[in-house]
mmCIF file of C-alpha atoms in Angstrom:
data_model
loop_
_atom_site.group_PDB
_atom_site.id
_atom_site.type_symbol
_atom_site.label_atom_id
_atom_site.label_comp_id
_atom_site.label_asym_id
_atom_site.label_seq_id
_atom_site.Cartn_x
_atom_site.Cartn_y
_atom_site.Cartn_z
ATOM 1 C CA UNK A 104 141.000 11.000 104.991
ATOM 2 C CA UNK A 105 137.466 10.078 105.299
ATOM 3 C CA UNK A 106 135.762 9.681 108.476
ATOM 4 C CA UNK A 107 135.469 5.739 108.443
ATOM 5 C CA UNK A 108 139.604 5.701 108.088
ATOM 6 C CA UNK A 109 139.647 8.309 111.281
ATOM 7 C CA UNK A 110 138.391 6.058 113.339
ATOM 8 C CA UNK A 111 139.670 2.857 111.955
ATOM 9 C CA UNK A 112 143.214 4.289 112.233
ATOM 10 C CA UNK A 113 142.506 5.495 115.928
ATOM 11 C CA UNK A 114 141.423 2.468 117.177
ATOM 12 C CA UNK A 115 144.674 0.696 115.218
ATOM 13 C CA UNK A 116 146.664 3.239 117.349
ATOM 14 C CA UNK A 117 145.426 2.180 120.217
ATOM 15 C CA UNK A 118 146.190 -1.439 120.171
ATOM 16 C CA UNK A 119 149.480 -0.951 118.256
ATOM 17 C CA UNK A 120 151.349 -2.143 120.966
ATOM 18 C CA UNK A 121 149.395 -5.408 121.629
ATOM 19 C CA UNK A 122 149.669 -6.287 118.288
ATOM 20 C CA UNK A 123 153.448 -5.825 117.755
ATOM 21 C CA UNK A 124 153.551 -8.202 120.988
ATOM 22 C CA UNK A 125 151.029 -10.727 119.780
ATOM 23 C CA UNK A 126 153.176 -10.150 116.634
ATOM 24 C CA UNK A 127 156.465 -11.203 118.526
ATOM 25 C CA UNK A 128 154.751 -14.546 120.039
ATOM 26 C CA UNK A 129 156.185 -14.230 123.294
ATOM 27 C CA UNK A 130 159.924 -13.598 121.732
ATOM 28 C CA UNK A 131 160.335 -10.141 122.910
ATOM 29 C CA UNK A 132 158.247 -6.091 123.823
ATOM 30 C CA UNK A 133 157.330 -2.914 122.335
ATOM 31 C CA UNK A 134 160.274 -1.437 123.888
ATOM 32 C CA UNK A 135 162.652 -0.735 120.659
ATOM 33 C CA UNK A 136 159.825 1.201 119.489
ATOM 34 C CA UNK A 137 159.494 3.077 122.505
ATOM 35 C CA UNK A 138 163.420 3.746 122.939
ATOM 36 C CA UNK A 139 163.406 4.806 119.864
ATOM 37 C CA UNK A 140 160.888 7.284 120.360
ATOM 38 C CA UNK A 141 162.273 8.318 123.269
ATOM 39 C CA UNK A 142 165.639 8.414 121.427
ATOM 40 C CA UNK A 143 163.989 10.909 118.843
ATOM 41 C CA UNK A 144 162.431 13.109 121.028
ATOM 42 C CA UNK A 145 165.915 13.579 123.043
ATOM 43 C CA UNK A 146 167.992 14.559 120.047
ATOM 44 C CA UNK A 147 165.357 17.677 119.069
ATOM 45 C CA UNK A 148 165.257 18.673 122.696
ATOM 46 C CA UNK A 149 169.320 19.362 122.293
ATOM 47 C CA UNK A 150 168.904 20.318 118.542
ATOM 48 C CA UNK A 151 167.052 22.879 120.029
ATOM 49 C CA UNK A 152 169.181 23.600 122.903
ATOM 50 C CA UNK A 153 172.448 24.088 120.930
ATOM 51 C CA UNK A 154 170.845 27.305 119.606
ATOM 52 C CA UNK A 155 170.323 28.762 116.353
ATOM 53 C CA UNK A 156 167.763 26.310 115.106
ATOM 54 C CA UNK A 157 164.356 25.775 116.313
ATOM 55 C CA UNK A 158 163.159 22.122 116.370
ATOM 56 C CA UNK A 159 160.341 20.434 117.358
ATOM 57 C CA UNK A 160 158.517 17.484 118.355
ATOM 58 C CA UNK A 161 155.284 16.307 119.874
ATOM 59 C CA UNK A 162 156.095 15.829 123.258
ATOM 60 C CA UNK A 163 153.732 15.264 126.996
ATOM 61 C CA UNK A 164 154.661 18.974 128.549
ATOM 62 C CA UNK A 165 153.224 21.068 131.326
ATOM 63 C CA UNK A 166 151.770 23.469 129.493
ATOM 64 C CA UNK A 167 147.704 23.843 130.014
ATOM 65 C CA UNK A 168 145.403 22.505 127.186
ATOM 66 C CA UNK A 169 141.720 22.716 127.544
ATOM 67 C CA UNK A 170 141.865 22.610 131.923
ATOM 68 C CA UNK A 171 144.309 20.293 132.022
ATOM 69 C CA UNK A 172 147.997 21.120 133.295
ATOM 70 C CA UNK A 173 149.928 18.592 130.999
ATOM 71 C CA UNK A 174 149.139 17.799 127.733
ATOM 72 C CA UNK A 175 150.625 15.870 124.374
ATOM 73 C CA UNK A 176 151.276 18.811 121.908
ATOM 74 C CA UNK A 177 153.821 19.938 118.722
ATOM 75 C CA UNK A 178 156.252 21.118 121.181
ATOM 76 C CA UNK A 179 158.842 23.895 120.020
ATOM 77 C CA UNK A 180 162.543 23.727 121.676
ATOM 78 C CA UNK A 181 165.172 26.400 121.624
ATOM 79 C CA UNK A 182 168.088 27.721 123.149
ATOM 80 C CA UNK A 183 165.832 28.558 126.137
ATOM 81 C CA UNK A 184 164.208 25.166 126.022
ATOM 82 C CA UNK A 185 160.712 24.593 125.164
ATOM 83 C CA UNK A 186 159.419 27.458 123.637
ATOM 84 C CA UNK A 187 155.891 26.937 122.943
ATOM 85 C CA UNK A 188 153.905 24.472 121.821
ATOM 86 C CA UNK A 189 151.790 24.631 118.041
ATOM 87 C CA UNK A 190 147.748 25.562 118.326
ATOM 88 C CA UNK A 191 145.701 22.239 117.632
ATOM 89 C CA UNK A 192 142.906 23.817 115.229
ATOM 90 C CA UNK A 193 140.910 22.413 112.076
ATOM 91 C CA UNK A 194 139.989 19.427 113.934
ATOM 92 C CA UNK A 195 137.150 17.824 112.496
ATOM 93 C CA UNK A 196 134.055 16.314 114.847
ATOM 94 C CA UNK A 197 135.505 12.974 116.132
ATOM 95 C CA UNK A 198 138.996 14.319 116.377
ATOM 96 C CA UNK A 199 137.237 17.153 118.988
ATOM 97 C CA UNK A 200 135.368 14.464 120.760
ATOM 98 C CA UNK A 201 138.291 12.049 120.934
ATOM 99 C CA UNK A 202 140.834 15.079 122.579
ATOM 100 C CA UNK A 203 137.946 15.976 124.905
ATOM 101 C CA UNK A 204 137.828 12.230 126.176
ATOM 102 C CA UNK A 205 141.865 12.347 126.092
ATOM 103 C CA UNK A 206 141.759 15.472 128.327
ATOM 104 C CA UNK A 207 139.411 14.628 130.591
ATOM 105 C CA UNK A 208 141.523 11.031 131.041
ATOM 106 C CA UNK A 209 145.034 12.778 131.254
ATOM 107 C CA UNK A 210 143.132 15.190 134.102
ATOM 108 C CA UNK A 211 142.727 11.838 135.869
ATOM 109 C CA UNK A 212 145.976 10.492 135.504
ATOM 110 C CA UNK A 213 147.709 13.614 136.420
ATOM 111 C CA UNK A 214 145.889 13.966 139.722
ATOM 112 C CA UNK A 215 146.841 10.467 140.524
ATOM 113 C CA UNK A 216 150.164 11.317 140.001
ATOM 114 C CA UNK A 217 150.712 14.331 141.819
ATOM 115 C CA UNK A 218 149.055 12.581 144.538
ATOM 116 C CA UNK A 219 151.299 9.912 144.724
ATOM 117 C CA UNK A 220 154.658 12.158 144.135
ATOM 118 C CA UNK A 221 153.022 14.512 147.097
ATOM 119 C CA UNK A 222 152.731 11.354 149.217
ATOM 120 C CA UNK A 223 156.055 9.749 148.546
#
């Protein structure tokens, strides 16, 4: 893909979920799409678990990334559970400088959130 659909298809990503609301008119959420994600994700994690056959699956795991603690990668899951998670390489310039925004925003987010579980 050329660079102009990069970025037009990121910043379609990112208001996916507005639109499929705007999209409903009031007559319902996004959250088919995200059980269903959720839904997927599940049934690799125990594909994975039963043994003998490696899945995977992007998934939001502890597992460091560029200073930050947890991260969305290409998870692997086993019999052992996750198993390691798939190098991001061959990135091209705005798909670096978009993950080093992401990471520096997930850093953020995760403090908050430890904060709050510490507190509570």
């Amino acid at each position: 893909l050329d660079e102009n659909t990069i970025e037009a298809l990121d910043q379609h990503v990112q208001t996916a979920v507005t639109e499929v609301v705007d999209a409903l008119a009031g007559a319902g959420s996004a959250s088919l799409s995200m059980a269903y994600s959720a839904a997927e994700l599940v049934d690799v994690v125990i594909r994975g678990l039963k043994g003998g056959q490696h899945t995977s699956a992007c998934a939001y795991v502890n597992w460091p990334y560029q200073g930050c603690d947890f991260f969305a990668q290409v998870t692997n899951f086993g019999p052992q559970g996750i198993e390691g998670v798939q190098k991001i390489d061959n990135l091209r310039p705005f798909e670096e400088k978009r993950i080093a925004e992401s990471v520096e925003k997930v850093k953020e987010d995760v403090k908050k959130g430890v904060e709050y579980a510490d507190s509570h």
